[in-house]
Every structure is written in structure tokens, then in C-alpha cells.
PDB file of C-alpha atoms in Angstrom:
ATOM      1  CA  MET A 238       0.000   0.000   0.000  1.00 59.00           C
ATOM      2  CA  ALA A 239       1.298   3.453  -0.903  1.00 60.00           C
ATOM      3  CA  LYS A 240       2.161   5.996   1.768  1.00 60.00           C
ATOM      4  CA  LYS A 241       0.372   9.296   2.021  1.00 63.00           C
ATOM      5  CA  PRO A 242       2.338  12.259   0.631  1.00 62.00           C
ATOM      6  CA  GLY A 243       4.308  14.022   3.320  1.00 60.00           C
ATOM      7  CA  SER A 244       4.173  11.097   5.751  1.00 57.00           C
ATOM      8  CA  ASN A 245       7.968  10.658   5.849  1.00 55.00           C
ATOM      9  CA  PRO A 246       9.620  12.421   8.787  1.00 61.00           C
ATOM     10  CA  LYS A 247      11.493  15.569   7.790  1.00 68.00           C
ATOM     11  CA  GLY A 248      15.249  15.542   8.218  1.00 71.00           C
ATOM     12  CA  GLU A 249      15.554  11.769   7.883  1.00 87.00           C
ATOM     13  CA  PHE A 250      17.569  12.043   4.655  1.00 90.00           C
ATOM     14  CA  VAL A 251      19.880  14.622   3.082  1.00 91.00           C
ATOM     15  CA  MET A 252      19.915  14.957  -0.707  1.00 93.00           C
ATOM     16  CA  PHE A 253      23.187  15.133  -2.634  1.00 94.00           C
ATOM     17  CA  ASP A 254      24.120  15.885  -6.243  1.00 94.00           C
ATOM     18  CA  VAL A 255      26.857  13.599  -7.559  1.00 94.00           C
ATOM     19  CA  VAL A 256      29.113  14.390 -10.540  1.00 94.00           C
ATOM     20  CA  TYR A 257      31.014  11.481 -12.060  1.00 95.00           C
ATOM     21  CA  GLU A 258      34.407  11.464 -13.824  1.00 94.00           C
ATOM     22  CA  ASP A 259      32.699  10.929 -17.211  1.00 94.00           C
ATOM     23  CA  GLY A 260      30.792  14.230 -16.743  1.00 93.00           C
ATOM     24  CA  SER A 261      27.395  12.665 -15.952  1.00 93.00           C
ATOM     25  CA  GLN A 262      25.425  13.864 -12.941  1.00 93.00           C
ATOM     26  CA  ARG A 263      22.847  12.290 -10.648  1.00 90.00           C
ATOM     27  CA  SER A 264      20.728  14.584  -8.522  1.00 89.00           C
ATOM     28  CA  ASN A 265      18.891  14.046  -5.258  1.00 89.00           C
ATOM     29  CA  ARG A 266      20.785  10.984  -4.036  1.00 92.00           C
ATOM     30  CA  ARG A 267      19.389  10.178  -0.576  1.00 92.00           C
ATOM     31  CA  VAL A 268      21.822   9.762   2.321  1.00 93.00           C
ATOM     32  CA  PRO A 269      20.653   9.095   5.909  1.00 92.00           C
ATOM     33  CA  ALA A 270      21.087  12.252   7.979  1.00 90.00           C
ATOM     34  CA  ASP A 271      22.306  10.309  11.012  1.00 89.00           C
ATOM     35  CA  ILE A 272      25.623   9.343   9.325  1.00 88.00           C
ATOM     36  CA  LEU A 273      26.502  12.980   8.590  1.00 88.00           C
ATOM     37  CA  GLY A 274      27.982  15.603  10.879  1.00 80.00           C
ATOM     38  CA  GLY A 275      30.719  15.534  13.451  1.00 73.00           C
ATOM     39  CA  LEU A 276      34.276  16.303  12.420  1.00 67.00           C
ATOM     40  CA  GLU A 277      33.849  14.678   9.020  1.00 73.00           C
ATOM     41  CA  LYS A 278      30.685  16.682   8.134  1.00 85.00           C
ATOM     42  CA  ASP A 279      29.491  15.439   4.698  1.00 85.00           C
ATOM     43  CA  GLU A 280      32.449  13.125   3.944  1.00 88.00           C
ATOM     44  CA  PRO A 281      30.590   9.952   5.089  1.00 91.00           C
ATOM     45  CA  ALA A 282      28.082  10.650   2.286  1.00 93.00           C
ATOM     46  CA  ARG A 283      30.780   9.805  -0.288  1.00 93.00           C
ATOM     47  CA  GLY A 284      31.261   6.310   1.164  1.00 93.00           C
ATOM     48  CA  PHE A 285      27.512   5.740   1.395  1.00 95.00           C
ATOM     49  CA  ILE A 286      26.970   6.810  -2.234  1.00 95.00           C
ATOM     50  CA  ILE A 287      29.929   4.691  -3.424  1.00 95.00           C
ATOM     51  CA  GLU A 288      28.314   1.671  -1.754  1.00 95.00           C
ATOM     52  CA  GLN A 289      24.948   2.506  -3.375  1.00 93.00           C
ATOM     53  CA  ASP A 290      26.694   2.756  -6.763  1.00 94.00           C
ATOM     54  CA  ARG A 291      28.349  -0.647  -6.234  1.00 95.00           C
ATOM     55  CA  GLU A 292      24.983  -2.266  -5.511  1.00 95.00           C
ATOM     56  CA  ILE A 293      23.368  -0.600  -8.532  1.00 93.00           C
ATOM     57  CA  ALA A 294      26.274  -1.595 -10.780  1.00 94.00           C
ATOM     58  CA  GLU A 295      26.145  -5.192  -9.552  1.00 94.00           C
ATOM     59  CA  LYS A 296      22.419  -5.436 -10.305  1.00 95.00           C
ATOM     60  CA  SER A 297      22.794  -3.829 -13.740  1.00 94.00           C
ATOM     61  CA  GLY A 298      25.929  -5.765 -14.711  1.00 93.00           C
ATOM     62  CA  ARG A 299      27.932  -2.577 -15.348  1.00 91.00           C
ATOM     63  CA  ALA A 300      31.048  -1.204 -13.685  1.00 91.00           C
ATOM     64  CA  PRO A 301      30.457   1.599 -11.155  1.00 90.00           C
ATOM     65  CA  LEU A 302      31.491   5.088 -12.250  1.00 92.00           C
ATOM     66  CA  ALA A 303      34.216   7.014 -10.415  1.00 93.00           C
ATOM     67  CA  ILE A 304      32.886   9.985  -8.430  1.00 94.00           C
ATOM     68  CA  LYS A 305      34.383  13.396  -9.201  1.00 95.00           C
ATOM     69  CA  SER A 306      32.462  15.496  -6.665  1.00 93.00           C
ATOM     70  CA  ILE A 307      29.574  15.412  -4.207  1.00 92.00           C
ATOM     71  CA  ALA A 308      27.602  18.417  -2.954  1.00 92.00           C
ATOM     72  CA  ARG A 309      24.374  18.862  -1.053  1.00 91.00           C
ATOM     73  CA  THR A 310      21.473  19.500  -3.385  1.00 89.00           C
ATOM     74  CA  GLY A 311      20.791  23.214  -3.680  1.00 82.00           C
ATOM     75  CA  THR A 312      24.218  24.413  -2.556  1.00 75.00           C
ATOM     76  CA  LYS A 313      26.210  26.677  -4.805  1.00 68.00           C
ATOM     77  CA  PRO A 314      29.594  25.391  -6.052  1.00 62.00           C
ATOM     78  CA  LYS A 315      32.598  26.869  -4.254  1.00 61.00           C
ATOM     79  CA  LYS A 316      34.524  29.482  -6.232  1.00 57.00           C
ATOM     80  CA  ALA A 317      38.281  29.280  -6.599  1.00 52.00           C
ATOM     81  CA  MET A 318      40.308  31.697  -4.483  1.00 54.00           C
ATOM     82  CA  GLY A 319      40.896  34.993  -6.287  1.00 56.00           C
ATOM     83  CA  ALA A 320      38.060  34.450  -8.800  1.00 52.00           C
ATOM     84  CA  ARG A 321      35.462  37.175  -9.167  1.00 53.00           C
TER      85      ARG A 321
END
């Protein structure tokens, strides 16, 4: 049976945009909020997404893509120092 819209608790997941080495991008990758924070901040998201990619690749019979960058969905990319 389907859930009612809005019945998921807020703050349970954090969404990330992932850019791969081949230039492709996947948006809104869900990462559990409870693994984020502390001294490592968003770094645990990389490991979680890599594991998700491995599972997806195994099911599809394709090799997983190498991740170039990960950022929270909706955040602006950081500018290089000295750029205007």
C-alpha cells in the first residue's frame, strides 16, 4: 500500500548531487542524515553513495562510475580563491 504524501519524517535524509568522472550527474541521491555531521561533516556521504553505486552496478551488470564530486542539493559550487 502506498504511503500518504508528506508522511515521511522531515530531516531523515539529506539529498546530494553527484558528478562522475565521465561528466554525468545524478541529482537528489538520498543519504541518511544520522551518518553525517561531526568532524567529518558530509564526507561519510561519499562512502555511502559509493556503496549505493556498487549495488546498482552489480544489479545492472555494469562497472560503477568514479565519483568526481559530491555536494548537497541546492548548494552553490565553491569558487576558486581569487576568482570574481
